[in-house]
Coordinates of C-alpha atoms in Angstrom, one line a residue:
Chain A
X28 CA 84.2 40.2 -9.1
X29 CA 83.2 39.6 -5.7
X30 CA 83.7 36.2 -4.1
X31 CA 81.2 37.4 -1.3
X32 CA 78.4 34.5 -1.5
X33 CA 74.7 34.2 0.0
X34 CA 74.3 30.3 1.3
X35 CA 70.4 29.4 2.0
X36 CA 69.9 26.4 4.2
X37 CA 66.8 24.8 3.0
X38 CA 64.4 22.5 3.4
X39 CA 61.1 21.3 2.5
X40 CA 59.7 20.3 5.7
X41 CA 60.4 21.4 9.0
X42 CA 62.6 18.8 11.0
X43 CA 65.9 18.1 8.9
X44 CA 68.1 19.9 11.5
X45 CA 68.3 22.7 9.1
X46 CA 68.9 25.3 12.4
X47 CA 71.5 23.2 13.9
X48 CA 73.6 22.6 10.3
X49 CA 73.3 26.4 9.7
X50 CA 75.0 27.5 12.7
X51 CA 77.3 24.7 12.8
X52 CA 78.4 25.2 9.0
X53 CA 78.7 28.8 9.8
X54 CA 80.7 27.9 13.1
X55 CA 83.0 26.3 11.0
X56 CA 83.7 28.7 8.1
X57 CA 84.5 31.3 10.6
X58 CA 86.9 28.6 12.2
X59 CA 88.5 28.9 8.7
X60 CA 89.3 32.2 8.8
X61 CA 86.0 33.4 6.6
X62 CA 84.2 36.6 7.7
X63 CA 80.3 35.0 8.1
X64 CA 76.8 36.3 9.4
X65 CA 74.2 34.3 9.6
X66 CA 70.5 35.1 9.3
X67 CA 67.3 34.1 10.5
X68 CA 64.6 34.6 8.4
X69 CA 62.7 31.6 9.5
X70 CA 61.0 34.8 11.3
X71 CA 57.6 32.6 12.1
X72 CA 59.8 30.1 14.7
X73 CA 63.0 31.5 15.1
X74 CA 65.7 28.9 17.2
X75 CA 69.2 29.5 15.5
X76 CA 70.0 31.9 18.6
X77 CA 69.8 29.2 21.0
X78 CA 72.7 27.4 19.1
X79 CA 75.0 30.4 20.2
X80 CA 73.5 30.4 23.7
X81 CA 71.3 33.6 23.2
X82 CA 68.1 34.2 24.7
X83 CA 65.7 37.1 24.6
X84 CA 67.6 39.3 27.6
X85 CA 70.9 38.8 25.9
X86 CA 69.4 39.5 22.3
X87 CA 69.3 43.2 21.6
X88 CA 67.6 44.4 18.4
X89 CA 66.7 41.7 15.3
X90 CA 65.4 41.5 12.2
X91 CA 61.9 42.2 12.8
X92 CA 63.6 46.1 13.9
X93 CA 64.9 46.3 10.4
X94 CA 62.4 44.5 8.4
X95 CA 59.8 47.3 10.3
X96 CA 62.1 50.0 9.5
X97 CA 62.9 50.9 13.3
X98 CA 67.0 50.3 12.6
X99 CA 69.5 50.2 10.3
X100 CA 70.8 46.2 9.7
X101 CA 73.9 46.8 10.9
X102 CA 72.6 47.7 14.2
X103 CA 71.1 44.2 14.7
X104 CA 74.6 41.8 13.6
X105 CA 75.9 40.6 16.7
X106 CA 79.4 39.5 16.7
X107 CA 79.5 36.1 18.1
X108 CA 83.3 35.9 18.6
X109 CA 83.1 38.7 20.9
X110 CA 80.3 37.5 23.0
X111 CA 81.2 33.5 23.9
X112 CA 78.6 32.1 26.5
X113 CA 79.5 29.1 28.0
X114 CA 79.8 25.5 26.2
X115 CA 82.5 24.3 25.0
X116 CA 82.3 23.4 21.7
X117 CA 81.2 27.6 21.5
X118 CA 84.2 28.8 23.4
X119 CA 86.4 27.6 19.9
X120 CA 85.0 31.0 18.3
X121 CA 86.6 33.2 20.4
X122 CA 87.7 36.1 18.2
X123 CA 86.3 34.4 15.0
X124 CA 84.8 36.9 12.8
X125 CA 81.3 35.7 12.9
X126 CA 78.1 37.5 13.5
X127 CA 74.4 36.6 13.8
X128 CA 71.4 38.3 13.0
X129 CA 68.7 37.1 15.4
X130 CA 65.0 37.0 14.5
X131 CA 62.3 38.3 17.4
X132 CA 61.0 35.5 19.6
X133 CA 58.6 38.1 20.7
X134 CA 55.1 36.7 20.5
X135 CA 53.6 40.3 19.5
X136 CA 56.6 40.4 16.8
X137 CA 56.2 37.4 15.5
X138 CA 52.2 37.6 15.1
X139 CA 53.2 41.1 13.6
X140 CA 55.1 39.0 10.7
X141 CA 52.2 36.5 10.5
X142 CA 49.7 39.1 9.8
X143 CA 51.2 41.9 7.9
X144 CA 54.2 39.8 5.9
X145 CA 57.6 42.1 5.5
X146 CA 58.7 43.6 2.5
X147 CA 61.3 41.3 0.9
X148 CA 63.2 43.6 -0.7
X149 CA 63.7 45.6 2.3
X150 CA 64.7 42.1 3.4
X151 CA 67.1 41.7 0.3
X152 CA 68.4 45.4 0.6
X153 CA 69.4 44.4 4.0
X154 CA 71.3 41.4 3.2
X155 CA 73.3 43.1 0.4
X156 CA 74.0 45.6 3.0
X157 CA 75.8 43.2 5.6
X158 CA 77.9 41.5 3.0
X159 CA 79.5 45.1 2.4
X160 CA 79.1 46.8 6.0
X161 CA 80.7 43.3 7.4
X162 CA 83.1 42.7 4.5
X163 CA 81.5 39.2 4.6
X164 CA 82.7 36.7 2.5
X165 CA 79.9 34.6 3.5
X166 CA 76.4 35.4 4.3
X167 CA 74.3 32.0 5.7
X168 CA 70.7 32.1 5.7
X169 CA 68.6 30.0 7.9
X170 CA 65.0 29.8 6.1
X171 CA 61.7 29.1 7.1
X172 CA 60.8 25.7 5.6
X173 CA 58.8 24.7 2.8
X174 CA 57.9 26.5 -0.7
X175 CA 56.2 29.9 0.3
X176 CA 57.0 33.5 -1.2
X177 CA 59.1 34.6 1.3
X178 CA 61.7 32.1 1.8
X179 CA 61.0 31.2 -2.1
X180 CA 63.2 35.2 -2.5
X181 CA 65.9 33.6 0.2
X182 CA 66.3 30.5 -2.6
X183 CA 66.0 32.7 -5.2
X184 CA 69.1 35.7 -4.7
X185 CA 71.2 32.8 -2.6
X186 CA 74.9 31.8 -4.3
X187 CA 74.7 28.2 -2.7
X188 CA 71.6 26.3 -1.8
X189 CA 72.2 23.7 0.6
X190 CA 68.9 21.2 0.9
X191 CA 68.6 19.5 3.7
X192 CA 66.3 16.8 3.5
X193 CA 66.2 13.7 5.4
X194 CA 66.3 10.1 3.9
X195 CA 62.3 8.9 3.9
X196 CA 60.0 9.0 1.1
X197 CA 58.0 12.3 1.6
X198 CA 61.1 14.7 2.3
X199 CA 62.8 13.3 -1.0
X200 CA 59.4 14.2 -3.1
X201 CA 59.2 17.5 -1.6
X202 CA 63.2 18.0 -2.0
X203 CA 62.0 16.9 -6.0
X204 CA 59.9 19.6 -6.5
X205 CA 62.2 22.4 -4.3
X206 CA 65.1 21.1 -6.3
X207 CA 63.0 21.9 -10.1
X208 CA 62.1 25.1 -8.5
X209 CA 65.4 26.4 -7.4
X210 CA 67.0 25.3 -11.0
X211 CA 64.0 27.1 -12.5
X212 CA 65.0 30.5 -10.8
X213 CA 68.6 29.9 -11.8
X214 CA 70.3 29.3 -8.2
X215 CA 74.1 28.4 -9.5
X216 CA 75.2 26.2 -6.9
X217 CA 72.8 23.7 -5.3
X218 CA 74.3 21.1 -2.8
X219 CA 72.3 18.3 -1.0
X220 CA 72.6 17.2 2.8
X221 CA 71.6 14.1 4.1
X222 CA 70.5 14.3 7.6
X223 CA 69.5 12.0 10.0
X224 CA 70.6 8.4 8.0
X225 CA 70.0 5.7 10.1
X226 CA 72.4 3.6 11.0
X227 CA 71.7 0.3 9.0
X228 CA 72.0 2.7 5.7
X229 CA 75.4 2.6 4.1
X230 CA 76.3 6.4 3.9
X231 CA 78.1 5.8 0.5
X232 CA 74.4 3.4 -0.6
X233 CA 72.7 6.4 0.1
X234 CA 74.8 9.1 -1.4
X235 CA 74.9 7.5 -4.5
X236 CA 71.4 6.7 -4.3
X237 CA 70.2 10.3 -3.4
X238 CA 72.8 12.0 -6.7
X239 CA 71.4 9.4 -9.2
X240 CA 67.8 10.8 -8.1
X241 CA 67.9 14.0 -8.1
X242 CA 71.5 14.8 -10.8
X243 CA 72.9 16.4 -7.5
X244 CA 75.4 16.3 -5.4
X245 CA 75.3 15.2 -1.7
X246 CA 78.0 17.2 0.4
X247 CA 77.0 15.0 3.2
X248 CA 75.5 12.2 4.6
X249 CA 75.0 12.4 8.4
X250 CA 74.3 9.8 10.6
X251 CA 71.1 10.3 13.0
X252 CA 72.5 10.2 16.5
X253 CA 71.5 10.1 19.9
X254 CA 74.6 12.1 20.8
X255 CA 73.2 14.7 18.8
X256 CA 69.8 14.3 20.8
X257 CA 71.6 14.7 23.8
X258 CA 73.4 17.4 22.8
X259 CA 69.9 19.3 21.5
X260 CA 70.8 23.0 20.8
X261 CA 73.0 23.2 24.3
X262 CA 76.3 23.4 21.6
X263 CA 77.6 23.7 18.1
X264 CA 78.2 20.0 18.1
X265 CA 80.9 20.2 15.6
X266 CA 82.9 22.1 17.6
X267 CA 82.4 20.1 20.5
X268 CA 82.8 16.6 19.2
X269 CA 84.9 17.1 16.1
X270 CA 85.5 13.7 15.8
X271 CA 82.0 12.0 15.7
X272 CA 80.9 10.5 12.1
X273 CA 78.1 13.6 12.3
X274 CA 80.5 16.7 12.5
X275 CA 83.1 14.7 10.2
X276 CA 79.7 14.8 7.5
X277 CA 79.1 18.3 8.7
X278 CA 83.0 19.3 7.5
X279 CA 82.7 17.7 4.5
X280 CA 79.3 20.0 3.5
X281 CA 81.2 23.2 4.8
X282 CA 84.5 22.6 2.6
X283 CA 82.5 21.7 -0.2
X284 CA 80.5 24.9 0.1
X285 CA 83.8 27.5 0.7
X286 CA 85.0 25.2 -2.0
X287 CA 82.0 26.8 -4.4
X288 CA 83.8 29.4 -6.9
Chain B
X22 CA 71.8 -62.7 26.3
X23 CA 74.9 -64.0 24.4
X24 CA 73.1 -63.7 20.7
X25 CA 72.0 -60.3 22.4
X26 CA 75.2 -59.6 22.7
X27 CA 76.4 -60.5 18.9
X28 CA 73.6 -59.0 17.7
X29 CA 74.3 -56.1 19.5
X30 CA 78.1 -55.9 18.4
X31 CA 77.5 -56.2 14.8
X32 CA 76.0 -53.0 15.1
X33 CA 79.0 -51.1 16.0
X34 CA 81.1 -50.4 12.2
X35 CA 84.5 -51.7 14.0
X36 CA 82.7 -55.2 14.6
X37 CA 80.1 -55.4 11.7
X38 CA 82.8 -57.5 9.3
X39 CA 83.7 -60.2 11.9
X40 CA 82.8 -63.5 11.3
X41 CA 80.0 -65.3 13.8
X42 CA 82.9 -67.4 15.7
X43 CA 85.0 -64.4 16.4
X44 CA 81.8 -62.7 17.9
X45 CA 81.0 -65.5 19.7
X46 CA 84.6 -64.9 21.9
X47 CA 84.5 -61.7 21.7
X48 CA 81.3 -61.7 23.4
X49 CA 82.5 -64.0 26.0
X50 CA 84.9 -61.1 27.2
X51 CA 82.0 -58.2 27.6
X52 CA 81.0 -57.1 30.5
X53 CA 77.7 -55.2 31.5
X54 CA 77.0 -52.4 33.1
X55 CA 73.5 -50.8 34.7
X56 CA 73.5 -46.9 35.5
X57 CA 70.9 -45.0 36.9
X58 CA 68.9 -41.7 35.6
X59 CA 71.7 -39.0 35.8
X60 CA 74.7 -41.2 37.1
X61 CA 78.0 -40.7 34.8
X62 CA 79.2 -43.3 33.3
X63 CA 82.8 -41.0 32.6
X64 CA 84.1 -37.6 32.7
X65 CA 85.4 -35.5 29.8
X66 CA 89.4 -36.0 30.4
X67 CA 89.1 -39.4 32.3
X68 CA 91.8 -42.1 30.8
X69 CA 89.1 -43.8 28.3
X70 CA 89.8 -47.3 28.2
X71 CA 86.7 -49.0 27.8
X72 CA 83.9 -49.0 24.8
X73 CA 80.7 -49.2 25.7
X74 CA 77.3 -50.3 23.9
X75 CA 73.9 -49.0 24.9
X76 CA 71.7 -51.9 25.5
X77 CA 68.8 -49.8 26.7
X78 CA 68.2 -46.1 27.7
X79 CA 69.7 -43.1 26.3
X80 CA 72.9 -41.1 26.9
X81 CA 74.0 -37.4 26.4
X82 CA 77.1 -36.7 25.6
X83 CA 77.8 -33.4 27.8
X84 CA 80.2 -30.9 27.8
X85 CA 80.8 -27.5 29.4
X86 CA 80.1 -24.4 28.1
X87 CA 81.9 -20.8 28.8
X88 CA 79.9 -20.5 31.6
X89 CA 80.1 -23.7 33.0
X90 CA 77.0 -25.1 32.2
X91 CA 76.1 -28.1 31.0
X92 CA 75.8 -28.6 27.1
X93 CA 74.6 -31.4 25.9
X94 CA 76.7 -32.6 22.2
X95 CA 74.2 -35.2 21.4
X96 CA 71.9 -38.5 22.7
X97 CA 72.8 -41.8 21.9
X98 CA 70.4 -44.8 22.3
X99 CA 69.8 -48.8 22.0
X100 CA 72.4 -49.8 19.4
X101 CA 74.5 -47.3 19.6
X102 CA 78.5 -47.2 20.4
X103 CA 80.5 -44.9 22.4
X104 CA 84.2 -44.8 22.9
X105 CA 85.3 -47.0 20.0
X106 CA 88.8 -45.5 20.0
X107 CA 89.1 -46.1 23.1
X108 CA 89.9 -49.9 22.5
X109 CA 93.1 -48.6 20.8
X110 CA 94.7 -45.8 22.3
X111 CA 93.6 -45.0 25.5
X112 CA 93.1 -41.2 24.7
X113 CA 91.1 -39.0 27.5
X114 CA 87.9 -39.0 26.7
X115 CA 86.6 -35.5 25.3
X116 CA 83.2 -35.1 26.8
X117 CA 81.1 -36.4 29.7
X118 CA 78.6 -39.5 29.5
X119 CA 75.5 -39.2 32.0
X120 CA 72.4 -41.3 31.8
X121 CA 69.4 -39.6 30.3
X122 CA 67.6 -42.3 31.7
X123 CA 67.9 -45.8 33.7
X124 CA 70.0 -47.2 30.8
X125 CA 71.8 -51.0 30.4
X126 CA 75.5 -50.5 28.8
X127 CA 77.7 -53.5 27.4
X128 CA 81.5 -52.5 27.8
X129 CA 84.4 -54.4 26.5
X130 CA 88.2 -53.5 28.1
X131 CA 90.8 -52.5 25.9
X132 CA 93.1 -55.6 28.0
X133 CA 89.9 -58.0 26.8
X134 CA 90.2 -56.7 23.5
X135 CA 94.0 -57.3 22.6
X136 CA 93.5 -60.8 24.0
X137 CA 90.9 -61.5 21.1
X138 CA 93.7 -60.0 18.5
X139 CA 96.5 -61.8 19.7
X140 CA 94.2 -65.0 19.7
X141 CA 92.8 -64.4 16.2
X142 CA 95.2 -62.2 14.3
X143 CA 93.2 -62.1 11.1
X144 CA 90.4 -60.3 12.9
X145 CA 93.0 -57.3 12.9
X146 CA 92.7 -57.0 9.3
X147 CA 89.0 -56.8 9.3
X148 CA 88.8 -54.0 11.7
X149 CA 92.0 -52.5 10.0
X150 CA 89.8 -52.7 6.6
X151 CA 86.7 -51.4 8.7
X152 CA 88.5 -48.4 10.6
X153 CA 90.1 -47.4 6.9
X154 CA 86.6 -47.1 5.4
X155 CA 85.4 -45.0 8.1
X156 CA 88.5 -42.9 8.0
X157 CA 87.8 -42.6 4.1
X158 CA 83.9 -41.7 4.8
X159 CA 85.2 -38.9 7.4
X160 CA 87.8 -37.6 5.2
X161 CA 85.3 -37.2 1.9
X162 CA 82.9 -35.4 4.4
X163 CA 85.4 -32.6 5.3
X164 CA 86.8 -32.0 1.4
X165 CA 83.2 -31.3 1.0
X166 CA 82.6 -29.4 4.3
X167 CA 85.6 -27.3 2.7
X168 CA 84.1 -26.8 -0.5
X169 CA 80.7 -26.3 0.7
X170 CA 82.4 -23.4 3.5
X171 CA 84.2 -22.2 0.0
X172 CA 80.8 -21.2 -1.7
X173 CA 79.2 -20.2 1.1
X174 CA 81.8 -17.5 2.1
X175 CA 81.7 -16.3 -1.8
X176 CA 77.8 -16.0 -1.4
X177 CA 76.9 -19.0 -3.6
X178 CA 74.1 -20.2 -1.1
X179 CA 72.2 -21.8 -3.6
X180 CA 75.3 -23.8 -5.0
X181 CA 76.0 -25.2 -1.9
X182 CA 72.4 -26.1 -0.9
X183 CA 72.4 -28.2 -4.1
X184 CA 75.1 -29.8 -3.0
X185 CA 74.6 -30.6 0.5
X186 CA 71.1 -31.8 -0.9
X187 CA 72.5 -34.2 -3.1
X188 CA 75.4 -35.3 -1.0
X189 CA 72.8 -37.2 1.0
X190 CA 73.1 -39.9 -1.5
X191 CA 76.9 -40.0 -0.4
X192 CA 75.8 -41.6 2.5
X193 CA 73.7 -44.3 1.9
X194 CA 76.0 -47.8 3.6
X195 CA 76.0 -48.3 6.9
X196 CA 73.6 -47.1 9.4
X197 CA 75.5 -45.3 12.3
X198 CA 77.8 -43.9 8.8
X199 CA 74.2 -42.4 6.9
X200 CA 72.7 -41.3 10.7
X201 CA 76.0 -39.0 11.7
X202 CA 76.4 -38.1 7.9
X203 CA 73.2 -36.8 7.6
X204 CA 73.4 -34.9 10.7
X205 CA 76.5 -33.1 9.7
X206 CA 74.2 -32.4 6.2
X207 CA 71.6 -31.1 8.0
X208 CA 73.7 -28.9 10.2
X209 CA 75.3 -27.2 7.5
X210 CA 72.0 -26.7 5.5
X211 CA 70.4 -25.3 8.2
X212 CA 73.8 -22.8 8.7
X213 CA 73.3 -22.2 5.2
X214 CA 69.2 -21.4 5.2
X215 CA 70.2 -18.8 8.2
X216 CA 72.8 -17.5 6.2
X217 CA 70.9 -16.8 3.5
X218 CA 67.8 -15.4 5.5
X219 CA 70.2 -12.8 7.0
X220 CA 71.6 -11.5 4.2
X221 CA 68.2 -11.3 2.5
X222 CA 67.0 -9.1 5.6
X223 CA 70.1 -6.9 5.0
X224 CA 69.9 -7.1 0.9
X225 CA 65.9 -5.8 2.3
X226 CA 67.1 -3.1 4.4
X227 CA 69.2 -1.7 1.4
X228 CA 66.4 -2.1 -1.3
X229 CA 64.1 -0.2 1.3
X230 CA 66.2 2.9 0.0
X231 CA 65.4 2.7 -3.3
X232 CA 63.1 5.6 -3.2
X233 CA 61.0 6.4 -6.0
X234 CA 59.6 10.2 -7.4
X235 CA 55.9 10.4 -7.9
X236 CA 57.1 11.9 -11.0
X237 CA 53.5 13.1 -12.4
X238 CA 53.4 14.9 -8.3
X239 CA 56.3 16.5 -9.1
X240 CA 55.6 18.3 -12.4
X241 CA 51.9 18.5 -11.4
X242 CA 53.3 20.7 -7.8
X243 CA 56.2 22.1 -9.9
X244 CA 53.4 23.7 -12.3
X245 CA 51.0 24.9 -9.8
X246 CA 53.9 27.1 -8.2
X247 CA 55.4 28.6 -10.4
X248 CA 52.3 29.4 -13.2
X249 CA 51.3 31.8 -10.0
X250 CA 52.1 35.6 -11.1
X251 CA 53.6 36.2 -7.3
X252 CA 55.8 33.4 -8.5
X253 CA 56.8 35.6 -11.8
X254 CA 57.3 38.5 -10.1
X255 CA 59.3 36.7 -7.3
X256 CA 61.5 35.6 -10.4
X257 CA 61.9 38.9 -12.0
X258 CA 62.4 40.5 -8.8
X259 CA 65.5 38.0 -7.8
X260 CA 66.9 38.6 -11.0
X261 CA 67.1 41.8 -10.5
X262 CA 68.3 41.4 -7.0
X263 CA 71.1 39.4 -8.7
X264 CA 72.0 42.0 -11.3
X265 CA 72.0 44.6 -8.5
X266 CA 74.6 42.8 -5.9
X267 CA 76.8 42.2 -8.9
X268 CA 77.2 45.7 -9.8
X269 CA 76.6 46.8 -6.5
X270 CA 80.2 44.2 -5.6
X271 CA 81.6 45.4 -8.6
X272 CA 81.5 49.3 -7.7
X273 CA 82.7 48.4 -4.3
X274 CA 85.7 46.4 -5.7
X275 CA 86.3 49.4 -7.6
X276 CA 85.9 51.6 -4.6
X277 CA 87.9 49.6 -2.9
X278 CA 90.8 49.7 -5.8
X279 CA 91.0 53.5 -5.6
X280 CA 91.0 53.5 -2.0
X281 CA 94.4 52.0 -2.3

């Protein structure tokens, strides 16, 4: 058997960080030697490309081309470790073997997606088709958030969901009902994230808390920092502050999820 | 002004067992002393000497703080005595007097003091017996103040709140004895009270996680998505999706086999 695996970052409502984990847990398994792509399906407001300094003029084709049948997939992976623009946390991925697969910011594309949908399993064939032209061992996905059809199918075929939710009242009942509905369509491996923990909140009080709620575990509890702020999507913060109590949470998720059988 | 004077000395705990006659010389060897509003009547590390006896007015007891600033210990007024160690030891003095207002003091020399003693030995067994009791007061108020720190730093406010309450009865004797006891009382109950307040705010800040599921939501949102027939298909269809990548893996591991 394969040990290729699809890895969803989800959440229920927009503003966990879910962007900025995915390419920074992807960042990191390539740092460990992993062959990884990531994916941004969250075609309505696309941002994971910022992370790794692209903007439009640097991004050639995306995921719209392929979802719209004007390229094959392979056409749109961009290898990240050959293309290092500026930052230094970024510069670290020099000849990692690490790719992205960019989502349109084109207004006109991304209106195009609103109006007519895509067809998820041209979506799905695509994906199966990186983990083989790529030879990936891991294949993140960076949804759109919330419970709709389309990034239900990116819950639905993924390996390892990792929910991100955030520790106040409405994200954990949303991250309730995600959680009964990714168990009902029989995802094998679902890990929590805690992001954005204030600082009065004991990390370990609120891991505990969050597993006894939901019979899950939590890879990760990290803190909500104004580092982090700072930092907004100029770097893969993990990379360039390895040692703050965020990227240390950050690790922990990534090992535990290369750690999934 | 002389029965003033006794009057006024009997006040004082070193003094309060002396018989009327021995007053009556001792009195004889006091001096008096008027200060004006703000004048110093010492300074913290002066040779003490002298005890003095607040006729009228008030006086703080200053000190410095880190800064420099003045920080007033406490105010002593009519009746009150300051210095008595003074008489015997001649120690600095460790902290400032300054008049809080125009204030009339009563001060008796250490030199005017061992005269009386050598004239009336027996008097030095009362304030022997007098100094002992205070020294036996003092030393039950810090085996408590231990125990009392003891619960407090295992948690046990309430236990030590109790106690400091019912330790007041401890001090019920002499006047100047109850006042400073029940100051110390009230110092540590209030430490305690803060204590307790703050740790509630954080014991707070910790409940505040205890987040509850709307459970009836969930099911109720739970069933609305996925009794949808997109939401069966979706299901069937990532099945499938499944079924396909594992045979699809498995002919390229395969593939890959022969290959070598």
């Amino acid at each position: 058997m394969s040990t290729k695996k699809i890895v969803s970052i989800h959440s229920f409502r927009g503003g966990t960080g879910k962007s900025n984990v995915t390419a920074n847990l992807a960042a990191q398994a390539a740092l460990a030697g992993k062959r990884v792509a990531v994916v941004d399906t969250d075609i309505q407001s696309p941002g994971i490309h910022v992370l790794f300094g692209l903007d439009e003029d640097k991004m050639g084709k995306t995921l719209n081309d392929f979802l719209y049948d004007r390229c094959e997939i392979g056409e749109v992976a961009l290898s990240i470790g050959e293309n290092i623009i500026g930052a230094p946390g970024r510069s670290k991925l020099a000849g990692v073997n690490l790719w992205l697969i960019p989502s349109s910011i084109s207004g006109k594309e991304i209106s195009h997606v609103l109006r007519k949908g895509y067809d998820v399993n041209r979506l799905n064939e695509g994906l199966q088709t990186l983990l083989e032209v790529l030879d990936l061992d891991y294949l993140f996905i960076d949804t759109h958030p919330g419970l709709n059809e389309e990034t239900l199918l990116s819950v639905a075929i993924s390996d390892v969901l990792v929910l991100l939710l955030r520790p106040d009242q409405q994200d954990l009942q949303g991250t309730a009902v995600t959680i009964d509905i990714a168990r009902n369509l029989g995802v094998p491996n679902l890990l929590l994230g805690v992001n954005k923990a204030l600082s009065r909140h004991n990390p370990e009080n609120v891991k505990n808390e969050i597993e006894a709620l939901f019979d899950a575990p939590v890879a990760g509890v990290m803190p909500l920092s104004e580092d982090l702020v700072d930092n907004g999507s100029a770097d893969l913060f993990s990379l360039k502050e390895p040692d703050h109590a965020w990227s240390k949470a950050l690790k922990n998720i990534a090992e535990m999820v290369l750690a999934v059988e | 002004m002389r029965i003033e004077t006794i009057n006024q000395l009997k006040k004082s705990f070193l003094f309060n067992g002396l018989p009327d006659e021995t007053l009556q010389v001792l009195a004889e060897k006091i001096s008096s002393k008027t200060l004006k509003k703000n004048e110093k009547l010492f300074e913290k590390g002066d040779v003490g000497d002298t005890l003095f006896m607040i006729d009228e007015g008030f006086l703080d007891i200053v000190t410095e703080d880190k800064q420099g600033g003045a920080l007033v210990l406490n105010q002593c007024g009519p009746g009150e005595t300051i210095g008595e160690m003074s008489l015997f030891d001649k120690g600095l003095r460790s902290a400032s007097v300054v008049a809080n207002t125009d204030a009339h003091v009563l001060a008796l020399k250490q030199d005017a003091f061992f005269e009386l003693l050598e004239e009336n030995p027996e008097t030095a067994q009362t304030l022997i017996r007098s100094i002992s009791s205070r020294l036996r007061f003092a030393t039950t108020y810090i085996e408590k103040a231990i125990e009392w720190s003891g619960r407090i730093a295992e948690g046990d406010y309430s236990s030590a709140m109790n106690e400091i309450q019912t330790s007041q009865s401890l001090t019920v004797g002499e006047a100047d004895n109850e006042a400073k006891a029940n100051q110390m009382l009230a110092a540590f109950f209030k430490m305690v009270e803060e204590l307790q307040a703050r740790e509630d705010e954080l014991k707070q800040q910790i409940i505040k996680l205890n987040f509850e599921i709307d459970q009836a939501q969930r099911k109720k949102e739970f069933e609305e998505l996925t009794s949808s027939e997109s939401y069966t298909d979706l299901k069937s269809q990532a099945q499938k999706f499944r079924q396909q990548r594992a045979e699809r893996a498995k002919r390229y591991a395969n593939k890959d086999l022969e290959e070598k």
